[in-house]
Coordinates of C-alpha atoms and ligand atoms in Angstrom, one line a residue:
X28 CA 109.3 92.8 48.6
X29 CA 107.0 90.1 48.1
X30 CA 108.2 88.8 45.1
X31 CA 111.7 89.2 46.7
X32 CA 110.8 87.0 49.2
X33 CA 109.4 84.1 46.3
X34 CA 111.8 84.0 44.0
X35 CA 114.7 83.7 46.9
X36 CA 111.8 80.9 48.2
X37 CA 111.7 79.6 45.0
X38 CA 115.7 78.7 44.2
X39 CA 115.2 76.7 47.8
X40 CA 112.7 75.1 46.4
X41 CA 115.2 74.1 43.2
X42 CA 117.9 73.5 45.5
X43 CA 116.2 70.7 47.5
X44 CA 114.4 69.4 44.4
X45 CA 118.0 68.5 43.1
X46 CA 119.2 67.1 46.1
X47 CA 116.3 64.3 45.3
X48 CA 113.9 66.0 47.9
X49 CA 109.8 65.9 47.2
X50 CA 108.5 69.8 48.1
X51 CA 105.3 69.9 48.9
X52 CA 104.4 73.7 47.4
X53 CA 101.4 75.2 49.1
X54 CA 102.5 78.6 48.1
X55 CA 101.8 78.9 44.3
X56 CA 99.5 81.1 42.8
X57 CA 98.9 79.5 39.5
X58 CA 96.2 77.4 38.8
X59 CA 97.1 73.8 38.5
X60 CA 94.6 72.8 36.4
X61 CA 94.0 73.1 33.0
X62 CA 92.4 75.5 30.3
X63 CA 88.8 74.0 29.9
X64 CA 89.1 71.8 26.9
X65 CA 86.5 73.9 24.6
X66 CA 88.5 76.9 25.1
X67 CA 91.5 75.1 23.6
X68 CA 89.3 73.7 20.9
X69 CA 88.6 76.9 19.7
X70 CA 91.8 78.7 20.0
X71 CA 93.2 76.1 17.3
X72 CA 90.3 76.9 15.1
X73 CA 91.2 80.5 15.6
X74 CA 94.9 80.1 14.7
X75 CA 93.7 79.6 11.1
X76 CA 92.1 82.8 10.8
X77 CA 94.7 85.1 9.5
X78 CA 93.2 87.9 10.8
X79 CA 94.9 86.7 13.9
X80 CA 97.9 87.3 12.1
X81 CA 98.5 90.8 11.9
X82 CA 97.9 93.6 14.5
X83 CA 94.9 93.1 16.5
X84 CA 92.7 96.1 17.4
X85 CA 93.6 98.0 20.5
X86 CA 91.5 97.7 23.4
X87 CA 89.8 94.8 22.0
X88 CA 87.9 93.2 19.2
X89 CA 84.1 94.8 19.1
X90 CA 82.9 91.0 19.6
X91 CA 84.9 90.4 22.4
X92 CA 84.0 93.4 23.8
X93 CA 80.0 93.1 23.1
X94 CA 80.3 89.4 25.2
X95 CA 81.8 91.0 27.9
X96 CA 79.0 93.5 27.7
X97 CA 76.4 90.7 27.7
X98 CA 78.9 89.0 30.3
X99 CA 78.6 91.7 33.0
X100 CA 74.6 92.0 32.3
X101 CA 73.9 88.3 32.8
X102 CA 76.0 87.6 35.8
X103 CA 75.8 91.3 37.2
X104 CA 73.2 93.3 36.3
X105 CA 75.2 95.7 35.1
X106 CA 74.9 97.8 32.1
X107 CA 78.3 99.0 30.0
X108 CA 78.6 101.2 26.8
X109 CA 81.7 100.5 24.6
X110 CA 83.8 103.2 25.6
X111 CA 83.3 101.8 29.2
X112 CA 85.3 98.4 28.1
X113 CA 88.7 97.8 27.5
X114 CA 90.6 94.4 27.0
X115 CA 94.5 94.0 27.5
X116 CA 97.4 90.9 27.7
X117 CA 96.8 90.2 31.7
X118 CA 95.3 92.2 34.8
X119 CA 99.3 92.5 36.0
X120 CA 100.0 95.4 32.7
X121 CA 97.0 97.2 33.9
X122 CA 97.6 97.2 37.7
X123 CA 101.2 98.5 36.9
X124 CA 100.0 101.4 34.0
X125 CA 96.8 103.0 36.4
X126 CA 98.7 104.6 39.2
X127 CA 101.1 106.6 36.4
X128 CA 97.9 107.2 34.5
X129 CA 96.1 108.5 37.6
X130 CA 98.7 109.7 40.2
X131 CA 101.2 111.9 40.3
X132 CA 104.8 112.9 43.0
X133 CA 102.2 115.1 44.9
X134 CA 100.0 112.7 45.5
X135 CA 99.1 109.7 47.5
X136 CA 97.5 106.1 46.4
X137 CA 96.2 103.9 48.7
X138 CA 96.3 100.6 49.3
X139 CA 95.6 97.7 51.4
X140 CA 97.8 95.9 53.6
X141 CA 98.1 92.9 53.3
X142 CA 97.5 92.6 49.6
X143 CA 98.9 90.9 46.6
X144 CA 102.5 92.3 45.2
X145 CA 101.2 93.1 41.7
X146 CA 100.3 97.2 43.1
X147 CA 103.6 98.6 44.2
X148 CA 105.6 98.9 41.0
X149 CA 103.6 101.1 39.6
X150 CA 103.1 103.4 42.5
X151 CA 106.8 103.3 42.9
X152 CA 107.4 104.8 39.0
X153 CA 104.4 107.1 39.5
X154 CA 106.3 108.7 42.3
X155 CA 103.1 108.9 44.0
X156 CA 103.5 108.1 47.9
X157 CA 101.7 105.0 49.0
X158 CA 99.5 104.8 52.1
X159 CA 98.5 101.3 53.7
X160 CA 95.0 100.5 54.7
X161 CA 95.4 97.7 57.1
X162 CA 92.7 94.8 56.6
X163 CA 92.1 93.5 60.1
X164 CA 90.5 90.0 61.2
X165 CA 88.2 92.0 63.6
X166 CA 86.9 94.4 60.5
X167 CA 86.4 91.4 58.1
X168 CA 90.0 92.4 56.2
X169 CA 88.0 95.6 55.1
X170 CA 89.5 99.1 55.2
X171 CA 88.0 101.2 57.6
X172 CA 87.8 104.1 55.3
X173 CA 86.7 106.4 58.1
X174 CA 90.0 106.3 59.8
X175 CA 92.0 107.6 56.6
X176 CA 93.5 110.9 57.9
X177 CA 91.9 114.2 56.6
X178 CA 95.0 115.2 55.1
X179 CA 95.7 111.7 53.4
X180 CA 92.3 112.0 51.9
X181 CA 93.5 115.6 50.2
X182 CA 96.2 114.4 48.9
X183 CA 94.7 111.0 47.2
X184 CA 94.6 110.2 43.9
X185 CA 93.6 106.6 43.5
X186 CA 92.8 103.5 45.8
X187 CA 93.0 99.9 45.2
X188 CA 91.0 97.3 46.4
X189 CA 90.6 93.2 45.8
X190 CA 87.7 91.1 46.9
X191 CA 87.6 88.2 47.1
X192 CA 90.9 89.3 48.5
X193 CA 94.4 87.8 48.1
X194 CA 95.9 86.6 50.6
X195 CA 92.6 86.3 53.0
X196 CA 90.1 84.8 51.2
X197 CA 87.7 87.4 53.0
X198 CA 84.8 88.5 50.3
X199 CA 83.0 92.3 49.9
X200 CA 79.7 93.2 50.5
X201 CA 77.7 95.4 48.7
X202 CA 77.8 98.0 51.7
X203 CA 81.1 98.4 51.9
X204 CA 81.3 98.6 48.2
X205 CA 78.4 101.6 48.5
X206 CA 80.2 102.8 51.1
X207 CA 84.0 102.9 49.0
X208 CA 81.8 104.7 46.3
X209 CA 80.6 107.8 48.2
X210 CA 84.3 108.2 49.6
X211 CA 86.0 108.1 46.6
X212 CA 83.4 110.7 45.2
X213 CA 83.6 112.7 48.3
X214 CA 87.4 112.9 48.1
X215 CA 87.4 112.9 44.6
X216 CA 89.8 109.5 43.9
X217 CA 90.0 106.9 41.1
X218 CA 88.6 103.8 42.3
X219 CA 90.4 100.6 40.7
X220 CA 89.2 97.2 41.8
X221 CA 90.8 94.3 41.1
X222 CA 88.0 91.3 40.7
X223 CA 90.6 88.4 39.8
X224 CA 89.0 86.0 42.1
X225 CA 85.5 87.2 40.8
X226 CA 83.8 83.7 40.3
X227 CA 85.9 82.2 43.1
X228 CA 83.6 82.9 45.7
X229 CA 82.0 79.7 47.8
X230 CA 79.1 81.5 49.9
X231 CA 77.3 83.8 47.4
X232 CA 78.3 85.0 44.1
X233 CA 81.2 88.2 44.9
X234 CA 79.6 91.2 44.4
X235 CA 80.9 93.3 41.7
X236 CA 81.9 96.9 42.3
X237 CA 80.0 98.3 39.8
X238 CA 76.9 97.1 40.9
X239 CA 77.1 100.3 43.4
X240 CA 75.2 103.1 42.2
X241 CA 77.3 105.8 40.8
X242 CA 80.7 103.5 40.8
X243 CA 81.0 104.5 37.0
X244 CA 81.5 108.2 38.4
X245 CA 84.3 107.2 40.7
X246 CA 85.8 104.1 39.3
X247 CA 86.7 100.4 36.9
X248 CA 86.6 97.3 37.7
X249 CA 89.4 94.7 36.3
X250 CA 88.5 91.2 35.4
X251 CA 91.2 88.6 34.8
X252 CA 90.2 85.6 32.8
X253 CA 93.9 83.4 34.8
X254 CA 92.4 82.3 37.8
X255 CA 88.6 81.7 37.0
X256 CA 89.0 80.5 33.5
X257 CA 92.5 78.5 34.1
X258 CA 93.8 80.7 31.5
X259 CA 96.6 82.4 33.4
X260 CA 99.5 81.5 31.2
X261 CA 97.2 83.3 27.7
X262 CA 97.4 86.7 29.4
X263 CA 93.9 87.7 29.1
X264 CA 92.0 90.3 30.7
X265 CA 89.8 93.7 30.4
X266 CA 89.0 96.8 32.6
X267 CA 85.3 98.0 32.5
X268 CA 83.9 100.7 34.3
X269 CA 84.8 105.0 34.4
X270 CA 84.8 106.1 30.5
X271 CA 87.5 108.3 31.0
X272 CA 89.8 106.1 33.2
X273 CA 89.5 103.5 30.3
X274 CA 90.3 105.8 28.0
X275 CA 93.7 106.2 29.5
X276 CA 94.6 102.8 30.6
X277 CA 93.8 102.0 27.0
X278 CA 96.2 104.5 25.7
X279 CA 98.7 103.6 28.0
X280 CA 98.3 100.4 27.3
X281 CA 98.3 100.8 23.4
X282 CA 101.5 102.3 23.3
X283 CA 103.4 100.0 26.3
X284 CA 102.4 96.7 25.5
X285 CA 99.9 97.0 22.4
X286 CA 97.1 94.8 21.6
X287 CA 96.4 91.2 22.9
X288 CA 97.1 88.3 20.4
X289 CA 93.8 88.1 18.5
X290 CA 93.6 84.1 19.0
X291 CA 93.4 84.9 23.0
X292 CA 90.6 87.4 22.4
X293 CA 88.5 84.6 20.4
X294 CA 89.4 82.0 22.6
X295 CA 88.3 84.8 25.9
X296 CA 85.2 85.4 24.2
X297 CA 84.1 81.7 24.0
X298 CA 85.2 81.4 27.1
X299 CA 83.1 83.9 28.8
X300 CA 79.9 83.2 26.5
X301 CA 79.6 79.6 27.2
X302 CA 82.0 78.4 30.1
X303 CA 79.0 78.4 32.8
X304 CA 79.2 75.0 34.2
X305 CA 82.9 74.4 33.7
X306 CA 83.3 77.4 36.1
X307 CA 80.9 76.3 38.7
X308 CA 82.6 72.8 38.4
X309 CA 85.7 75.0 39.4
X310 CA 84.2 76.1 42.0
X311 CA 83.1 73.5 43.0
X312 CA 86.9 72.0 43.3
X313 CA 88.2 74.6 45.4
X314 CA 85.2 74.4 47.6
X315 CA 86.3 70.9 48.3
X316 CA 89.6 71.5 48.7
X317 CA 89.4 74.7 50.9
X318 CA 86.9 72.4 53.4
X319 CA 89.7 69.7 53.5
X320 CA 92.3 71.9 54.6
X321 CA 90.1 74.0 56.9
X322 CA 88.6 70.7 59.0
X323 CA 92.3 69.5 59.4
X324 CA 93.5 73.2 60.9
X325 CA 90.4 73.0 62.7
X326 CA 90.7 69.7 63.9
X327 CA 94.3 70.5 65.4
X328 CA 93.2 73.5 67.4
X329 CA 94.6 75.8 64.8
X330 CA 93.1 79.5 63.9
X331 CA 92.4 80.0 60.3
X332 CA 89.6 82.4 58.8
X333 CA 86.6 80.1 57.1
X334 CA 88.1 81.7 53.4
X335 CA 84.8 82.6 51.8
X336 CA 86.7 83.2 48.1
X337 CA 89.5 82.8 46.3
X338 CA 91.9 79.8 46.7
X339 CA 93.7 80.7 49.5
X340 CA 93.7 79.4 52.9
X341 CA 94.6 82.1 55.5
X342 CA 96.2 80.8 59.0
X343 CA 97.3 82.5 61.9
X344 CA 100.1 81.3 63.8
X345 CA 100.3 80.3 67.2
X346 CA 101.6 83.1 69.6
X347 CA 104.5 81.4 70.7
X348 CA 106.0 82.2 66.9
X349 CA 106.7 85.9 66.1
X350 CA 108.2 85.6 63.1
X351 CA 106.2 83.9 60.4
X352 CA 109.2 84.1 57.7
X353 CA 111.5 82.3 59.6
X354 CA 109.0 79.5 60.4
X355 CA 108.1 79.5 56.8
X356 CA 111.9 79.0 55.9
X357 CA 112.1 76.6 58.8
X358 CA 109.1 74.5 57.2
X359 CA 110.2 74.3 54.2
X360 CA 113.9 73.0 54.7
X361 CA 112.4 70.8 57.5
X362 CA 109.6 69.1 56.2
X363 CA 109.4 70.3 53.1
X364 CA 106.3 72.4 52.5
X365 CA 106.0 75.7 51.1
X366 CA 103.7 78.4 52.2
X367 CA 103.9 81.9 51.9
X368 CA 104.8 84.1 55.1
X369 CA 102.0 86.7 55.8
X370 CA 104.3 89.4 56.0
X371 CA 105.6 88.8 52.3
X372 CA 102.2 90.6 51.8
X373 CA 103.0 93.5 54.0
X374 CA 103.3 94.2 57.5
X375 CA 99.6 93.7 58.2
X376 CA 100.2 89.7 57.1
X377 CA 102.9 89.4 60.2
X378 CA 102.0 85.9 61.8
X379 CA 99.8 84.6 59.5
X380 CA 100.6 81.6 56.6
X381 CA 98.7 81.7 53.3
X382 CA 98.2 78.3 51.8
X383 CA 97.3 78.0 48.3
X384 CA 94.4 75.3 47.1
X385 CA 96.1 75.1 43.4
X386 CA 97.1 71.2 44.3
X387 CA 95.0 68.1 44.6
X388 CA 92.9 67.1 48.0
X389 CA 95.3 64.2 48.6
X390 CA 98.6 66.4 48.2
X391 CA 97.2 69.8 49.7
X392 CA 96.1 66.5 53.4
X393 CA 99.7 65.4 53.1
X394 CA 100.9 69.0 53.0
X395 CA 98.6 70.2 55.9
X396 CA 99.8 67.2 58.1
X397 CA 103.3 67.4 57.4
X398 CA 102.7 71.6 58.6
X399 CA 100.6 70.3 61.8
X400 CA 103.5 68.2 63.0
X401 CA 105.9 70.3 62.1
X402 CA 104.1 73.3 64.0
X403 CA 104.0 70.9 67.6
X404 CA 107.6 70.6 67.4
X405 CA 109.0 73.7 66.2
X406 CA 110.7 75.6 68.8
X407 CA 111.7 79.3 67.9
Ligands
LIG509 C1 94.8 89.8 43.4 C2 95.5 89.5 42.1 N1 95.4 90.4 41.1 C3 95.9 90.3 39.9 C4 96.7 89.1 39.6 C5 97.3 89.0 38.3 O1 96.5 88.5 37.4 P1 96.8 88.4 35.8 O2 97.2 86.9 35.6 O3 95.6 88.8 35.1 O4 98.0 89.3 35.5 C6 96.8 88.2 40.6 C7 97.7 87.0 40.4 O5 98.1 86.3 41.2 C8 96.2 88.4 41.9 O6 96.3 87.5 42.9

């Protein structure tokens, strides 16, 4: 439904671009800046190494895989073995193959609400029922597991969770991580978080999921080299965690899309080995931009949560507007900005705005003004 709702956003977009209109788009989720320069540097070298050229090994070149190893121990603590680590072409493939690895038509996954488009598909063509943990302001935007319904529980086969989360921006803490462990190994259900905003996190580093005991025995963890790398258009990413969940996303995987282009896995595993500073630089740039756009919402009276990760910007409307697509639609042919409706992310998101940081401080201030004004005058 979401991506519905952005591609039709998308062709208004194209439409008023044409008519000689400047859009102002605060709704993209791609990173607008570029792959760190090293990174480039060394895919060319590795574009000479015809090993690159023929079939690359499935679930990822042993080097790439013993960085990520030494990736997860450095920056997490956390210990994997090799058959706990397996590397794919983008976190998307994955998201889509677990729930018909792991679910079946009896059964139930669940996920949050609102969350990022990327789980439904495959839910959908698992014929697996999905169930919608709402994230609430008042509960942080975490799932109050308690509440899931004894028969809902039975029934589960998987869950999916995302912190730093998309759309809020809210982070995880280690609790609520324990706390996800012992019900998934209580109700016996695959555990599947999705880290993409992993480094993207301004107050503390984001915890990971495995660093809960026993998460191995419920769960994986994906890790998606797009957002904190700038590498979303190479299609890199791996899954680390439960042995014999990897073994089936990786055979699922193997015989879907097959191996990742062995120049991306070089260029990932140079990347993760010696991008430190670039990525706290990266940081650094969304930190900036998130405060921007948080002291002008601020400074107008508005209601937005502080975003303690990812780059999204999280705003509730005012009361007097009850339907946040049409103001969305309304803003965008009006003054010309484009945000994403928080109901595009499921009913939970109803009356809230997410605004990406993936422009410039200068663009992302005229966006937010042009949004403020726009929000005084607009009359439902
Ligand atoms: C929460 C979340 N998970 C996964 C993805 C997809 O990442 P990838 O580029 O690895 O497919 C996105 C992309 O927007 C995302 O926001």
């Amino acid at each position: 439904m979401g991506e519905k709702y952005l591609a039709i956003q998308q062709a208004n977009i194209n439409q008023l671009k044409k008519s000689g209109i400047e859009v102002l788009n605060l709704g993209r989720g791609n990173p607008d800046l570029p792959t760190f320069a090293p990174v480039v540097e060394k895919a060319k070298t590795a574009l000479d190494n015809k090993v690159n050229h023929g079939y690359p090994p499935y679930g990822g070149k042993p080097a790439l895989k013993e960085t990520i190893k030494q990736f997860y121990q450095r920056e997490y603590q956390v210990a994997l073995e090799e058959d706990e680590i397996t590397v794919f072409s983008g976190s998307a493939a994955a998201l889509t193959a677990l729930p018909m690895a792991l679910a079946d038509p009896s059964g139930v996954v669940l996920t949050p609400t609102p969350a990022f488009f990327g789980y439904h598909i495959g839910i959908t063509m698992s014929g697996a029922e999905e169930w919608q943990m709402p994230l609430l302001e008042r509960n942080d935007y975490l799932p109050e597991l308690e509440k899931i319904p004894q028969a809902v529980r039975e029934r589960a086969q998987m869950m999916f969770l995302n912190y730093p989360h998309n759309p809020t921006g809210a982070g995880a803490t280690h609790a609520f991580f324990d706390k996800a462990v012992q019900f998934g190994l209580d109700n016996h259900i695959a555990i599947v978080h999705d880290f993409a905003y992993a480094d993207i996190s301004f107050e503390h580093q984001a915890p990971s999921f495995l660093q809960s005991k026993r998460a191995k025995e419920t769960g994986i963890e994906i890790y998606t080299l797009s957002k904190t790398f700038n590498m979303a258009g190479w299609r890199s990413a791996f899954a680390v965690g439960n042995a014999s969940i990897i073994k089936l996303l990786k055979a699922y995987i193997q015989n879907s899309v097959g191996g990742t282009f062995g120049v991306v896995q070089d260029a990932s595993q140079y990347a993760l080995e010696t991008q430190i500073e670039e990525r706290k630089q990266l940081r650094d740039t969304y930190l900036d931009r998130r405060n921007t756009v948080i002291q002008l919402l601020k400074t107008n009276q508005l209601s937005v949560s502080q975003s303690s990760g990812t780059f999204f910007v999280w705003l509730k409307l005012p009361e007097k507007i009850t339907d946040d697509r049409r103001f969305a639609k309304s803003l965008l042919n009006n003054a010309h900005v484009a945000v994403v409706p928080g109901s595009a992310f499921g009913d939970a998101g109803q009356g809230y705005l997410r605004i990406s940081l993936v422009a410039d401080t200068a663009t992302l201030a005229s966006g937010i003004n042009q949004l403020i004004t726009y929000l005084k005058q607009y009359r439902e």
